């Protein structure tokens, strides 16, 4: 499932998300699965569907990792390439974050979860969640600036 996600999105962060979501979907139906079924083929099929759903959701919302596209985004082929390169740069910058920072930033920017929802699901206080997300954003921005300065 991770390999399917990596082939589809081209990065480890999204590949991990694909694998996690695929496992959740499989878990929901584990009691109704036929033991004689080829589970590897089923897992791959589920992962492909998760990739498609994630991609459609990103296109539908018009955002890539919290970056709003301009009004003229995707009017030209260069715009789509620029958006893809920007997303890849952000993903690389996020890899420098601690796992907890990545988790919180992903939950807020990619999953569009509220601070209350993140606080409830992680058990971290709302003020701490806000602070940690803010610090993670600053680190990503700093990393992006450093990359562009090189």
Short mmCIF file of C-alpha atoms in Angstrom, two decimals:
data_model
loop_
_atom_site.label_atom_id
_atom_site.label_comp_id
_atom_site.label_asym_id
_atom_site.label_seq_id
_atom_site.Cartn_x
_atom_site.Cartn_y
_atom_site.Cartn_z
CA UNK A 1 0.00 0.00 0.00
CA UNK A 2 2.90 2.33 0.73
CA UNK A 3 4.39 1.56 -2.68
CA UNK A 4 1.09 2.33 -4.41
CA UNK A 5 0.94 5.68 -2.61
CA UNK A 6 4.58 6.45 -3.42
CA UNK A 7 4.08 5.64 -7.09
CA UNK A 8 0.92 7.75 -7.26
CA UNK A 9 2.06 10.83 -5.30
CA UNK A 10 5.84 10.52 -5.56
CA UNK A 11 6.62 11.13 -1.90
CA UNK A 12 6.85 9.23 1.36
CA UNK A 13 4.54 11.47 3.38
CA UNK A 14 1.54 10.93 1.11
CA UNK A 15 2.46 7.25 0.74
CA UNK A 16 2.21 6.85 4.52
CA UNK A 17 -1.16 8.60 4.50
CA UNK A 18 -2.39 6.26 1.75
CA UNK A 19 -1.29 3.20 3.72
CA UNK A 20 -2.94 4.45 6.91
CA UNK A 21 -6.24 5.30 5.23
CA UNK A 22 -6.19 1.98 3.37
CA UNK A 23 -5.69 0.07 6.61
CA UNK A 24 -8.61 1.93 8.17
CA UNK A 25 -10.85 1.03 5.24
CA UNK A 26 -9.77 -2.61 5.32
CA UNK A 27 -10.25 -2.77 9.10
CA UNK A 28 -13.84 -1.57 8.75
CA UNK A 29 -14.65 -4.55 6.55
CA UNK A 30 -12.33 -7.19 8.03
CA UNK A 31 -15.16 -9.22 9.54
CA UNK A 32 -16.94 -9.51 6.19
CA UNK A 33 -13.84 -10.44 4.15
CA UNK A 34 -13.64 -13.91 2.67
CA UNK A 35 -10.60 -15.73 4.10
CA UNK A 36 -9.92 -17.32 0.71
CA UNK A 37 -9.69 -13.98 -1.05
CA UNK A 38 -6.33 -12.68 -2.29
CA UNK A 39 -5.78 -10.09 0.44
CA UNK A 40 -2.69 -8.59 -1.19
CA UNK A 41 -4.65 -7.81 -4.36
CA UNK A 42 -7.48 -6.37 -2.27
CA UNK A 43 -5.04 -4.17 -0.32
CA UNK A 44 -3.56 -2.83 -3.55
CA UNK A 45 -7.01 -2.11 -4.96
CA UNK A 46 -8.04 -0.28 -1.79
CA UNK A 47 -4.79 1.75 -1.83
CA UNK A 48 -5.40 2.78 -5.46
CA UNK A 49 -8.91 3.93 -4.56
CA UNK A 50 -7.54 5.89 -1.59
CA UNK A 51 -5.01 7.61 -3.89
CA UNK A 52 -7.75 8.61 -6.29
CA UNK A 53 -9.97 9.88 -3.47
CA UNK A 54 -7.14 11.92 -1.95
CA UNK A 55 -6.25 13.43 -5.32
CA UNK A 56 -9.87 14.30 -6.10
CA UNK A 57 -10.27 15.88 -2.69
CA UNK A 58 -7.22 18.07 -3.23
CA UNK A 59 -8.48 19.14 -6.64
CA UNK A 60 -11.97 19.78 -5.27
CA UNK A 61 -10.81 21.93 -2.39
CA UNK A 62 -8.43 23.85 -4.64
CA UNK A 63 -5.69 23.75 -2.05
CA UNK A 64 -2.42 21.96 -1.86
CA UNK A 65 -1.05 21.83 1.66
CA UNK A 66 -2.75 25.01 2.76
CA UNK A 67 -1.59 27.09 -0.20
CA UNK A 68 -4.49 28.73 -1.97
CA UNK A 69 -4.07 28.79 -5.73
CA UNK A 70 -4.29 32.17 -7.42
CA UNK A 71 -7.37 33.05 -9.44
CA UNK A 72 -5.51 32.19 -12.64
CA UNK A 73 -3.97 28.96 -11.39
CA UNK A 74 -3.85 26.20 -13.98
CA UNK A 75 -4.69 28.57 -16.84
CA UNK A 76 -1.40 27.56 -18.42
CA UNK A 77 0.66 24.40 -18.32
CA UNK A 78 3.40 26.28 -16.47
CA UNK A 79 1.00 27.04 -13.63
CA UNK A 80 0.29 23.37 -13.02
CA UNK A 81 4.00 22.58 -13.07
CA UNK A 82 4.69 25.44 -10.66
CA UNK A 83 1.97 24.21 -8.28
CA UNK A 84 3.39 20.68 -8.36
CA UNK A 85 6.93 21.95 -7.71
CA UNK A 86 5.67 24.10 -4.84
CA UNK A 87 3.90 21.13 -3.28
CA UNK A 88 7.06 19.04 -3.58
CA UNK A 89 9.15 21.79 -1.96
CA UNK A 90 6.72 22.01 0.95
CA UNK A 91 6.76 18.24 1.39
CA UNK A 92 10.57 18.23 1.49
CA UNK A 93 10.58 21.06 4.02
CA UNK A 94 8.04 19.23 6.20
CA UNK A 95 10.35 16.21 6.37
CA UNK A 96 12.65 18.30 8.59
CA UNK A 97 9.93 18.57 11.23
CA UNK A 98 9.62 16.23 14.18
CA UNK A 99 7.00 13.50 13.66
CA UNK A 100 4.53 15.15 16.06
CA UNK A 101 4.94 18.51 14.28
CA UNK A 102 4.34 16.81 10.92
CA UNK A 103 1.24 15.11 12.30
CA UNK A 104 -0.26 18.34 13.65
CA UNK A 105 0.59 20.42 10.59
CA UNK A 106 -0.82 17.77 8.27
CA UNK A 107 -4.00 17.55 10.33
CA UNK A 108 -4.49 21.32 10.19
CA UNK A 109 -3.40 22.15 6.64
CA UNK A 110 -4.07 19.02 4.64
CA UNK A 111 -6.97 17.45 6.50
CA UNK A 112 -8.47 20.89 7.34
CA UNK A 113 -9.20 19.79 10.88
CA UNK A 114 -9.95 22.43 13.51
CA UNK A 115 -7.72 23.04 16.50
CA UNK A 116 -10.49 21.61 18.70
CA UNK A 117 -10.60 18.40 16.66
CA UNK A 118 -6.83 18.04 16.72
CA UNK A 119 -6.75 18.71 20.45
CA UNK A 120 -9.41 16.06 21.11
CA UNK A 121 -7.80 13.41 18.91
CA UNK A 122 -4.26 13.93 20.24
CA UNK A 123 -5.01 14.76 23.88
CA UNK A 124 -2.91 17.93 23.60
CA UNK A 125 -4.37 21.17 24.95
CA UNK A 126 -5.75 23.65 22.40
CA UNK A 127 -3.23 26.35 23.28
CA UNK A 128 -0.37 23.88 22.84
CA UNK A 129 -1.78 22.65 19.51
CA UNK A 130 -1.97 26.24 18.24
CA UNK A 131 1.57 26.93 19.38
CA UNK A 132 3.00 23.73 17.93
CA UNK A 133 1.29 24.30 14.56
CA UNK A 134 2.52 27.88 14.48
CA UNK A 135 6.09 26.78 15.22
CA UNK A 136 5.89 24.03 12.60
CA UNK A 137 4.70 26.55 9.98
CA UNK A 138 7.58 28.88 10.86
CA UNK A 139 10.06 26.03 10.51
CA UNK A 140 8.66 25.07 7.10
CA UNK A 141 8.79 28.67 5.91
CA UNK A 142 12.36 29.04 7.19
CA UNK A 143 13.37 25.82 5.41
CA UNK A 144 11.74 27.00 2.18
CA UNK A 145 13.55 30.35 2.37
CA UNK A 146 16.87 28.61 2.97
CA UNK A 147 16.33 26.31 -0.01
CA UNK A 148 15.56 29.26 -2.29
CA UNK A 149 18.62 31.16 -1.07
CA UNK A 150 20.92 28.33 -2.14
#
